[in-house]
Coordinates of C-alpha atoms and ligand atoms in Angstrom, one line a residue:
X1 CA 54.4 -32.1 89.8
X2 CA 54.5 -36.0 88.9
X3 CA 54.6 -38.4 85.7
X4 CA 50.5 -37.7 85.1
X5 CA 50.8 -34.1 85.4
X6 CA 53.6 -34.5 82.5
X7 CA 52.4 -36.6 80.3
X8 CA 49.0 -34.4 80.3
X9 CA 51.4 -31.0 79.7
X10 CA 53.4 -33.0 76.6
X11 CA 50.3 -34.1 75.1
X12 CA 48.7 -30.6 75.3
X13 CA 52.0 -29.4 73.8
X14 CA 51.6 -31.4 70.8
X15 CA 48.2 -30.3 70.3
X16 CA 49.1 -26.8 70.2
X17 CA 52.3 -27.2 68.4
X18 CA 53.3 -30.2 66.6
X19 CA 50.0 -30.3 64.7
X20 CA 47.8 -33.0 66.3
X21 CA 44.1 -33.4 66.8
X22 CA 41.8 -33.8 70.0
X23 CA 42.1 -37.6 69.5
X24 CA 46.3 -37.8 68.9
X25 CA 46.0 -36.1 72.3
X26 CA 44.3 -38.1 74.3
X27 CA 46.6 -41.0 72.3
X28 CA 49.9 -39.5 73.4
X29 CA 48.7 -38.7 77.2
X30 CA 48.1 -42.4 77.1
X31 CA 51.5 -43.3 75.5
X32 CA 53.2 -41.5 77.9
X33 CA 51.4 -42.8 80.7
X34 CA 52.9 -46.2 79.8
X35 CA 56.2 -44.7 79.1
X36 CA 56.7 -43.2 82.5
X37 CA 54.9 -47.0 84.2
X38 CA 51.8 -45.3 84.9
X39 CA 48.2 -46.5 84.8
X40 CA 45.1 -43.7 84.8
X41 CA 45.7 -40.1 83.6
X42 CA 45.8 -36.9 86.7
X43 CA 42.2 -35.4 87.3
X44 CA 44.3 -31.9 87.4
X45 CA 43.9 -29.4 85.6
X46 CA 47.0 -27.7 84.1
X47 CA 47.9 -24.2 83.1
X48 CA 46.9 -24.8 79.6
X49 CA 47.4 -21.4 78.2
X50 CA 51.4 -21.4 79.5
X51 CA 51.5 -24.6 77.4
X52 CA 50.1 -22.6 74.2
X53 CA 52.7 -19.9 74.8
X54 CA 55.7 -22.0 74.4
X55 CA 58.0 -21.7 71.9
X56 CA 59.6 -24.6 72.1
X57 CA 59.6 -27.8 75.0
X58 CA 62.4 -26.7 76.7
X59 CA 60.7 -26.0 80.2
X60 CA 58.9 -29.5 79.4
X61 CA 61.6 -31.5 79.5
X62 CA 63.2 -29.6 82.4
X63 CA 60.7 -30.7 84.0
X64 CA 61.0 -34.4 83.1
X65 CA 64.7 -34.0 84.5
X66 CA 63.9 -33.3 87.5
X67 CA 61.4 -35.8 88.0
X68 CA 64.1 -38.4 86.5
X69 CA 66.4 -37.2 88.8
X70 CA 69.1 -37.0 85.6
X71 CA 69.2 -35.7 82.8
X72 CA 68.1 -38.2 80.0
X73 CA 68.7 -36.8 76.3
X74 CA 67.7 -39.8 75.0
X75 CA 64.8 -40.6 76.8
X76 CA 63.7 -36.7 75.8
X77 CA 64.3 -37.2 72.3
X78 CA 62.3 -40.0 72.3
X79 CA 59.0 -38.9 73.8
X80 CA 59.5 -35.6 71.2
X81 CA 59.7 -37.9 68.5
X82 CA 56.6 -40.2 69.8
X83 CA 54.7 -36.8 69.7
X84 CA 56.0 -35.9 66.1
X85 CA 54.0 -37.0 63.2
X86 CA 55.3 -40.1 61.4
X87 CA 58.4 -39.7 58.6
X88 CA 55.2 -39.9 56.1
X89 CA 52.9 -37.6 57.4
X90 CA 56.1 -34.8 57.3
X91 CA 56.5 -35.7 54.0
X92 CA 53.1 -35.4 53.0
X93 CA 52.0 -32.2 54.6
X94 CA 55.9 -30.7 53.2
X95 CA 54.0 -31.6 49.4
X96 CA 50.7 -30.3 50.3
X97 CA 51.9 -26.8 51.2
X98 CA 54.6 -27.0 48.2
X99 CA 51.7 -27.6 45.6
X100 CA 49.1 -25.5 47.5
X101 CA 51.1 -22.0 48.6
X102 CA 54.8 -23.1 47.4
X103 CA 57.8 -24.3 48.3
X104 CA 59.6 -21.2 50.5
X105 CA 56.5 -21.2 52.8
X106 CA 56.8 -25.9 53.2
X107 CA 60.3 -25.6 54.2
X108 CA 59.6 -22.8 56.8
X109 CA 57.2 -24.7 58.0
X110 CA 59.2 -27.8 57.9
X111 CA 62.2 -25.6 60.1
X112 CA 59.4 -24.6 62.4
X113 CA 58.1 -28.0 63.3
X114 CA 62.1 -29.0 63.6
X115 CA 62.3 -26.9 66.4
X116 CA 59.1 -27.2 68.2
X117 CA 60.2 -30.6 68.3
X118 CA 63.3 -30.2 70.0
X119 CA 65.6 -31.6 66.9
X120 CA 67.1 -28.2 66.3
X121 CA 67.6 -27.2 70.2
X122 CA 66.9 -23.5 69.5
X123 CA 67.5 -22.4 73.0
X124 CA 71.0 -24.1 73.2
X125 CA 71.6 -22.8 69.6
X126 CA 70.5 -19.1 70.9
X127 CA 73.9 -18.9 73.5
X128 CA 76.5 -19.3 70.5
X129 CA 78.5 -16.5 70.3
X130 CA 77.6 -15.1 67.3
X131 CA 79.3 -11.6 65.4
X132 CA 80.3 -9.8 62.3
X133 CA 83.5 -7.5 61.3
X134 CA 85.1 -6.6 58.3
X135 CA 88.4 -6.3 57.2
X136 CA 89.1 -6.4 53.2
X137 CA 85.8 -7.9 53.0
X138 CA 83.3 -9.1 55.5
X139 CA 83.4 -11.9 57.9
X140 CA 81.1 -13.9 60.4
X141 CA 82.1 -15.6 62.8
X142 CA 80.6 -18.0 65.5
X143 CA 81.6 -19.8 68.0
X144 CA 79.7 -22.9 68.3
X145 CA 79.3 -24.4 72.1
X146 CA 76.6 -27.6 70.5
X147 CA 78.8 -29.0 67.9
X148 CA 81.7 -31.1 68.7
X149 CA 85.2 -30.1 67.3
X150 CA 86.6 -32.8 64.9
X151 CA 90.5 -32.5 63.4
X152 CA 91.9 -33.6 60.4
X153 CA 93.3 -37.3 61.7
X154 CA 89.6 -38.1 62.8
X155 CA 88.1 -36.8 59.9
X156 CA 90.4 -39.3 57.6
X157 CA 89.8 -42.1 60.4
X158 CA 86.1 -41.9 59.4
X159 CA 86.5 -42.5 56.0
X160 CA 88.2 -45.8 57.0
X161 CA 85.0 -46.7 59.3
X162 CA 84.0 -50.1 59.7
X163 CA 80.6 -51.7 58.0
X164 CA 79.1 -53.2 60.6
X165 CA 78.3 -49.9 62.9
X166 CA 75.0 -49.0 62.4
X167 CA 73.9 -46.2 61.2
X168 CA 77.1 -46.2 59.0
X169 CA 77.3 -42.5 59.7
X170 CA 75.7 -39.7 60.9
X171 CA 74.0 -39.0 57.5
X172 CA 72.7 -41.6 56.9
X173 CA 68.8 -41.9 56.8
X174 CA 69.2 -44.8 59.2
X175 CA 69.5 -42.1 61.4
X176 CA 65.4 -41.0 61.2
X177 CA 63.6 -42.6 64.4
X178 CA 67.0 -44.1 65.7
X179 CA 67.8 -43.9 69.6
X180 CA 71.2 -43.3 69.4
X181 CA 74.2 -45.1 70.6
X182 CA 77.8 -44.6 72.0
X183 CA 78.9 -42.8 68.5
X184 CA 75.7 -41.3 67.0
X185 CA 73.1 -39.1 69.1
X186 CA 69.7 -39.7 69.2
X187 CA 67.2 -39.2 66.5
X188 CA 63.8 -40.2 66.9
X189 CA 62.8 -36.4 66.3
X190 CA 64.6 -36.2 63.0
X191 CA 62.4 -35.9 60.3
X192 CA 64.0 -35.5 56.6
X193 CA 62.1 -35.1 52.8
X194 CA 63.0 -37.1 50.0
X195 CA 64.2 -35.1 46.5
X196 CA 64.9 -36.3 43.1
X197 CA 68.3 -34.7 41.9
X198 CA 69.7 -35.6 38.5
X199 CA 67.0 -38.2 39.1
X200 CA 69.0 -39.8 41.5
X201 CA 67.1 -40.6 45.3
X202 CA 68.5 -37.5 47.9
X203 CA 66.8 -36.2 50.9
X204 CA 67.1 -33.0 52.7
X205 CA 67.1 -31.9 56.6
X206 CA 68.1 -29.6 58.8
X207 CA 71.4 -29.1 60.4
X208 CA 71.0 -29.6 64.4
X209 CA 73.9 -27.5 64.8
X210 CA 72.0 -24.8 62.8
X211 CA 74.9 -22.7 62.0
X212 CA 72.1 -19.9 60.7
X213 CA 68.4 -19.8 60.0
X214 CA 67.8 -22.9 58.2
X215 CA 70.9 -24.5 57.7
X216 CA 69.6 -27.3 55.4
X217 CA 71.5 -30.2 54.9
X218 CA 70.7 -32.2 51.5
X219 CA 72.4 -35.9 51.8
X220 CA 72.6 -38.8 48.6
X221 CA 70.5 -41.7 49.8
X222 CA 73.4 -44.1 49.1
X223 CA 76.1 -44.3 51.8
X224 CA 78.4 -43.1 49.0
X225 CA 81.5 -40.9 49.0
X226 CA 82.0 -37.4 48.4
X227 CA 82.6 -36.1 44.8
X228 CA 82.9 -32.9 42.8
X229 CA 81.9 -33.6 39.2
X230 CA 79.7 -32.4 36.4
X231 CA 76.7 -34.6 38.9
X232 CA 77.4 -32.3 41.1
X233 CA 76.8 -29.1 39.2
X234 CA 73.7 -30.4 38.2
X235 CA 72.3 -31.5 41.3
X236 CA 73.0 -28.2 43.0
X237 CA 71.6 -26.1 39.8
X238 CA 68.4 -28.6 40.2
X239 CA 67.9 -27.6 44.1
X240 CA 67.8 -24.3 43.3
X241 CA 65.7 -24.9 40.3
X242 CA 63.4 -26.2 43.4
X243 CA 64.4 -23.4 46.1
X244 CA 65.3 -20.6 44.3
X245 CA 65.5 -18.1 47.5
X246 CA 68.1 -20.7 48.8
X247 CA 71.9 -21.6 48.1
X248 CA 73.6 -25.0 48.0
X249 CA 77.2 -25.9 48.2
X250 CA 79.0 -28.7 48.5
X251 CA 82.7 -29.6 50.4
X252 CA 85.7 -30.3 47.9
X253 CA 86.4 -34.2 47.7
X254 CA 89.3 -34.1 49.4
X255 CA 90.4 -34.0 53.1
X256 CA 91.7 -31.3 54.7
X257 CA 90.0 -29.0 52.4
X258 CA 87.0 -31.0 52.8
X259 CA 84.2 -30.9 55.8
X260 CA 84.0 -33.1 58.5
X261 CA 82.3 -35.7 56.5
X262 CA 83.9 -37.0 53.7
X263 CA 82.3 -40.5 53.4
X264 CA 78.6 -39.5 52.4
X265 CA 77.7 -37.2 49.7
X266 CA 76.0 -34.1 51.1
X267 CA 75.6 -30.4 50.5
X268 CA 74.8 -27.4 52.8
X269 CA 73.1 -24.6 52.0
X270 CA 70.6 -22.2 53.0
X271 CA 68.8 -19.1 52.7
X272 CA 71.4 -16.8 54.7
X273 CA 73.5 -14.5 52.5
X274 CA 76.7 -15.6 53.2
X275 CA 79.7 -13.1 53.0
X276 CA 81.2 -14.4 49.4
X277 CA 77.5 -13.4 48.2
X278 CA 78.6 -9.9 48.9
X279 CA 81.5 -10.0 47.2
X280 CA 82.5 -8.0 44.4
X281 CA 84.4 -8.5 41.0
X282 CA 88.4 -8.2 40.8
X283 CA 88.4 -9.5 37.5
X284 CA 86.4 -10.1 34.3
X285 CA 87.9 -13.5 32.8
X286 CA 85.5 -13.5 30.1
X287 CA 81.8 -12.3 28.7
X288 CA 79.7 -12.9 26.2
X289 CA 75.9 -12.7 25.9
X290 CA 75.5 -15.9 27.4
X291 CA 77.5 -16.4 30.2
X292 CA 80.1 -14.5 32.4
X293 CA 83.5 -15.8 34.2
X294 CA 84.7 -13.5 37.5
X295 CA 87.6 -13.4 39.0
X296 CA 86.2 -12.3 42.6
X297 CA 87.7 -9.9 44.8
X298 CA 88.1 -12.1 47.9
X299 CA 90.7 -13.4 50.4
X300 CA 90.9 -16.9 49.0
X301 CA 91.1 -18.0 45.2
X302 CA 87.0 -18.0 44.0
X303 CA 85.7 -17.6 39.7
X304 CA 82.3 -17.0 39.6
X305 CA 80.2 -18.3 36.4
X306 CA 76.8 -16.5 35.9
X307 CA 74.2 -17.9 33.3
X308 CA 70.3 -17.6 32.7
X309 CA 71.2 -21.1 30.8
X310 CA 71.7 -23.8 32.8
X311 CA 73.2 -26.3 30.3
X312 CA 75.7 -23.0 29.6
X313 CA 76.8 -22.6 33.0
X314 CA 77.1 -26.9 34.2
X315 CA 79.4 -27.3 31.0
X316 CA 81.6 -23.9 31.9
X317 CA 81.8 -24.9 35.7
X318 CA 82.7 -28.6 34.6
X319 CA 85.6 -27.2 32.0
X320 CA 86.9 -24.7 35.1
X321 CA 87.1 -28.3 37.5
X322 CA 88.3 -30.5 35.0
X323 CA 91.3 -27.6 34.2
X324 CA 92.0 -27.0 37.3
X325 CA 92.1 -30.8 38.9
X326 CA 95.1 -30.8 36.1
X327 CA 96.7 -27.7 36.1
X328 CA 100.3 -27.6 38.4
X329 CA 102.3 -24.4 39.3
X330 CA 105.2 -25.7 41.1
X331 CA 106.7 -22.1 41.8
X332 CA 103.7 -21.0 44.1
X333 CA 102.9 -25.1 45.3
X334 CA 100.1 -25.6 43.5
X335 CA 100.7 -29.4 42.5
X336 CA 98.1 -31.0 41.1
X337 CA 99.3 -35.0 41.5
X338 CA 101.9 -37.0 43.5
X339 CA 101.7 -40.1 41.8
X340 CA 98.0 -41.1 41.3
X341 CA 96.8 -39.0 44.0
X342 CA 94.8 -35.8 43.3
X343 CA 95.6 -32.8 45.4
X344 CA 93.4 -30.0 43.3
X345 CA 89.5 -29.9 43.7
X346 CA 87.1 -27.1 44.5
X347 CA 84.3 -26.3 46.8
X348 CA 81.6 -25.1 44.4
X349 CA 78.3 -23.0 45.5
X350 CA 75.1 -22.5 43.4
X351 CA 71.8 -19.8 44.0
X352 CA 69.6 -17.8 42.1
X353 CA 69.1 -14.3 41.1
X354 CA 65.6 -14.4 39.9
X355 CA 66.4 -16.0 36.1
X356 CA 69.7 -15.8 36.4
X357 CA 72.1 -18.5 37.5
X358 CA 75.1 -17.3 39.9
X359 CA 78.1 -20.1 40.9
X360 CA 81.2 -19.6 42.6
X361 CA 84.0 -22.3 42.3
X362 CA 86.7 -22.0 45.2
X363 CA 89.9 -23.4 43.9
X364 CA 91.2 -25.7 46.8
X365 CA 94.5 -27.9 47.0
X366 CA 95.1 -30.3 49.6
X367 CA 98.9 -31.1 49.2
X368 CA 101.2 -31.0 52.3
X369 CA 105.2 -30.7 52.3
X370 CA 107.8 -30.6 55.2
X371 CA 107.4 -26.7 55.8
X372 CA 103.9 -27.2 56.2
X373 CA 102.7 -31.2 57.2
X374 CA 99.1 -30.4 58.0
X375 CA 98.7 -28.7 54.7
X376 CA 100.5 -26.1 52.2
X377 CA 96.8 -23.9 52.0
X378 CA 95.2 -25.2 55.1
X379 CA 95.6 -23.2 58.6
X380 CA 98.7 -22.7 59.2
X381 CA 100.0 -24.4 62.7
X382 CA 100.2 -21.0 64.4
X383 CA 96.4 -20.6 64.2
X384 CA 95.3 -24.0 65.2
X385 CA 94.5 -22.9 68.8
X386 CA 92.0 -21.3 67.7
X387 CA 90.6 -23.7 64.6
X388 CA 92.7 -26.8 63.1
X389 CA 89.3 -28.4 61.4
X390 CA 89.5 -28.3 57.4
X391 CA 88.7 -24.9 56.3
X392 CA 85.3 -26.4 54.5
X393 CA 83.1 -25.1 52.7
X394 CA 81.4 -22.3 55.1
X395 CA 84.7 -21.2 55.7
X396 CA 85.8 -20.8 52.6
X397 CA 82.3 -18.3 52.4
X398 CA 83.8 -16.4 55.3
X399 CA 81.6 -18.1 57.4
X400 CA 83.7 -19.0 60.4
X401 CA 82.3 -21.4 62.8
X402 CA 84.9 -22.2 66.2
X403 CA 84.8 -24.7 68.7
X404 CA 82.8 -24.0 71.8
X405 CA 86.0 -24.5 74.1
X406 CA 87.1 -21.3 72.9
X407 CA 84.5 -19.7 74.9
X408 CA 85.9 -21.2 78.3
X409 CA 89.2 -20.6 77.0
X410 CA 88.8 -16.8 76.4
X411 CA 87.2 -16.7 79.7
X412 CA 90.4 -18.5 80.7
X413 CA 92.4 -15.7 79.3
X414 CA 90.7 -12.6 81.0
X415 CA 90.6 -14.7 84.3
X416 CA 94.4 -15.1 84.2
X417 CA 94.9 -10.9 83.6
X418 CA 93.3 -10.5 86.8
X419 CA 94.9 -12.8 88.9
X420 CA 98.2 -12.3 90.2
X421 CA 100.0 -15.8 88.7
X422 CA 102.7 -16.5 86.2
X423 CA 102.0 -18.0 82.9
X424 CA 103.4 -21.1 84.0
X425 CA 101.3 -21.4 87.0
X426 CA 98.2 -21.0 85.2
X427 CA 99.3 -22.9 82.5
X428 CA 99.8 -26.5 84.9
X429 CA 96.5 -25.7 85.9
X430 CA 95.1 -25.0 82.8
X431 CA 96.6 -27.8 80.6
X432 CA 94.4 -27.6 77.5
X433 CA 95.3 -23.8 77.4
X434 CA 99.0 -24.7 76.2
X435 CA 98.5 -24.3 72.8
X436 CA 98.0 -20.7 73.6
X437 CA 101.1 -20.1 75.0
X438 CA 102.8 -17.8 72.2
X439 CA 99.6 -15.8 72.0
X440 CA 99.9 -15.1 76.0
X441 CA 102.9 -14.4 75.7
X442 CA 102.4 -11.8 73.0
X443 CA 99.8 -10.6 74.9
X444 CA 101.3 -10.3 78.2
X445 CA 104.3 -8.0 76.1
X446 CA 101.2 -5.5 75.2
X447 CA 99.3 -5.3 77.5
X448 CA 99.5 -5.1 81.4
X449 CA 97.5 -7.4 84.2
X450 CA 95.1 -4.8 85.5
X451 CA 94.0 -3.6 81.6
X452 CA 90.6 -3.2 82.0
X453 CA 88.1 -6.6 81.7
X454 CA 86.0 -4.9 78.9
X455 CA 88.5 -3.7 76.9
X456 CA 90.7 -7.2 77.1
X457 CA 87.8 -9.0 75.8
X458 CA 87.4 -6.5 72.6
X459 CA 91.2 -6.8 72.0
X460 CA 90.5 -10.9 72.2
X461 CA 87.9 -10.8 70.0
X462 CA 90.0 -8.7 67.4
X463 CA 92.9 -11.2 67.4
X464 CA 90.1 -14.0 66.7
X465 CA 89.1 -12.0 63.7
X466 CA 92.4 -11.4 62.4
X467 CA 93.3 -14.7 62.6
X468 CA 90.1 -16.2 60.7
X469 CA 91.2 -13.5 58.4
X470 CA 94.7 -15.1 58.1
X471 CA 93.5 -18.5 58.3
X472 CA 91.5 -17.8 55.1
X473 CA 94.2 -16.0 53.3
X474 CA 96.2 -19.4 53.7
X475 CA 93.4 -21.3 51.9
X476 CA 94.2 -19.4 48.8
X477 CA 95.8 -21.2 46.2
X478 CA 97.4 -18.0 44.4
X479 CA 98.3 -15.3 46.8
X480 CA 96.2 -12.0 47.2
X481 CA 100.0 -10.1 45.8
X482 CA 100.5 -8.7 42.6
X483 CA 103.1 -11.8 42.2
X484 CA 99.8 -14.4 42.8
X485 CA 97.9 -12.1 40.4
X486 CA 100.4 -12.9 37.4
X487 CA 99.6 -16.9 38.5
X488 CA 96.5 -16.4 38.6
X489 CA 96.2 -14.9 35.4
X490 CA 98.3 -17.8 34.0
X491 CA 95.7 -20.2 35.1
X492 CA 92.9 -18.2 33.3
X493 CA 95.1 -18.1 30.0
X494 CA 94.6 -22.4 29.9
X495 CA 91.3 -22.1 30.5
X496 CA 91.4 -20.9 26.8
X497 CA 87.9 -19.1 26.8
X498 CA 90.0 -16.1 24.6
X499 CA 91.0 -18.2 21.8
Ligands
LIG1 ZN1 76.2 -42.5 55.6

């Protein structure tokens, strides 16, 4: 294997896969030939129907490691995105197939070409450690080993960033074609298609981190901070308008109830069915023929508003935020100012059911007190071993997604039951497993050092359910008790929709 023989196999690879003609081909082989400094392409002829079988480049560009000697991300991003159409020619082939067949079948398409081209790294994406339980209602849960783990402080530090970086963050479209530098990865893959929402300029792409089957990712144009408002109900109603087999959410406003990117307006959505879409109804708030306020039977505080009339169902969800970004019930903490500063918002989600619009609006309040100084309804300190990121909006849809240290740190955990040290031995050489401490400890009182490997592991993977379970039961702003019912039902009253 050398350079010639590569750059003949990459150029193959986009002719099979990335859509390119005879003559791109022979274009990239001799691209890459200059890329990798050399001057007339290999007479050799090369397993061409192993090229055609490949789902994505990963064998490729283990390849090109190992002739590199090191493993280059950037310089492997960069040939994938020299072998990618243009940012235009996406666009344009995305339109065609949404005016010819429709738009389900462009955005497949669209997710497809993503991953051929190594921008969604579906084989690293494959080893997440991905499962489902239920307790009072269901719950996913993955723990993510691509996506770095971000807390609260740095999330607020980023809002502060300074101007000059460039891109200004990792949203924005800067980011299409860019090589990357010491703070953003590279992106000369990335490949995003423009919208019009509200008839404002927004694009949409793909989450890298890919969370589930197209994870899609739909970012303002401007560099322009998050906000929940009556824009916002609009925009999301007009994506599904455009998508109707997909939902689209958006993060409250506010941090530590927000995501991990506060400082440019974004939504997330996609066509998984999330567990809040299962959910039932606790509570009818009110009905008429034209639209319908839930109360939904859930761990955390969620009205849904259904409507086949969109106009209806944008003015009910704006009355529900503009009541609730106001409303204050000091005896269960929910405080809706200190001073100027807002502590109520919600994390709204929008889809379809054929005709019908569906919307769930998850009350969220960010205040934090003595008692509780990383936040009143955000995890409480006892679960932050396992997750201390704000509880955003996946979440809040019991859609848990945990740092890939956790993986390591289980394996930590079953490690230490075998071996014959104390919890303070393992813990000096273990440093980063202090937080876990009380959770050993609680552990070591139940169970004994030679329990058996298998069953240890389902008995860790319970306790990280239950406390995803817990962590989301903190997020909610009136308490699943009969006492938090009566609030609850107090906050409904001001909503006046009876009178
Ligand atoms: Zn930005």
């Amino acid at each position: 294997m050398d350079f010639k023989i590569l750059a003949k196999k990459f150029a193959f690879y986009a002719y099979y896969h990335l859509n390119c003609n005879s003559y791109d081909r022979i274009y990239f082989e001799n691209i890459l030939l200059s890329l990798f400094h050399e001057e007339i392409p290999t007479n050799e002829e090369i397993n061409l129907e192993e090229i055609k079988k490949m789902n994505v480049p990963d064998t490729l560009i283990e390849e090109l490691y190992t002739l590199l000697k090191k493993k280059d991300e950037s310089f492997a991003t960069k040939i994938m995105g020299i072998l990618t159409k243009s940012p235009s020619e996406v666009i344009s082939q995305f339109e065609k197939s949404a005016k010819e067949i429709n738009t389900d079948v462009a955005l497949e398409d669209f997710y497809n070409l993503q991953i051929k081209n190594y921008y969604i790294r579906k084989n690293e994406i494959d080893k997440n450690i991905v499962w489902s339980c239920k307790y009072e209602y269901p719950l996913e849960i993955t723990i993510n080993l691509s996506r770095p783990e971000k807390d609260n402080k740095e999330i607020k530090k980023n809002t502060i960033q300074k101007e000059e970086i460039y891109p200004h963050c990792a949203l924005c479209k800067e980011n299409i074609g860019y090589a990357g530098n010491f703070l953003s990865s590279p992106r000369q893959n990335l490949r995003v298609i423009p919208l019009l929402l509200n008839n404002e300029k927004w694009f949409m792409q793909f989450s890298p981190y890919c969370y589930y089957p197209q994870h899609i990712i739909v970012i303002n144009e401007k560099h322009t901070p998050m906000c929940i408002n009556k824009n916002t109900f609009i925009r999301l109603c007009d994506f599904v308008d455009k998508f109707p087999l997909y939902f689209l959410g958006s993060n409250s406003d506010l941090p530590i109830v927000g995501g991990s990117i506060l400082n440019h307006e974004h939504y997330q959505g996609g066509k998984h069915c999330m567990p809040l879409m299962k959910s039932k109804v606790k509570y009818e708030i009110f009905a008429n023929k034209q639209f319908t306020i839930n109360y939904i039977d859930w761990y955390n505080s969620v009205l849904s508003v259904e409507s086949e009339n969109r106009m209806i169902l944008i003015e009910i969800m704006n009355h529900i935020l503009l009541t609730w970004e106001n409303y204050d019930d000091k005896d269960i903490n929910i405080i809706s100012h200190t001073k100027n500063i807002r502590h109520n918002t919600i994390t709204p989600i929008v889809f379809k059911d054929k005709n019908r619009y569906k919307s769930y609006l998850i009350l969220r309040n960010n205040r934090c007190n003595e008692q509780y100084p990383f936040g009143i309804f955000h995890a409480h300190p006892e679960y932050h071993f396992i997750k201390k990121e704000g509880i955003g909006l996946m979440e809040s849809m019991g859609f848990f997604v945990l740092p890939g240290r956790l993986k390591k740190q289980m394996e930590n955990i079953v490690d230490f039951f075998r071996q014959d040290k104390t919890l303070e031995t393992f813990l000096s050489e273990h440093p980063d497993m202090y937080s876990f401490k009380v959770f050993l400890k609680d552990l070591m009182s139940r169970y004994s050092k030679n329990i058996d490997t298998e069953i240890l592991k389902n008995v860790l993977k319970v306790r990280v359910e239950k406390i995803c379970r817990n962590i989301l039961l903190n997020t909610a702003v009136f308490p699943n008790t009969e006492e938090g019912k009566e609030h609850a039902f107090a906050f409904f009253k001001c909503l006046k929709f009876n009178e």
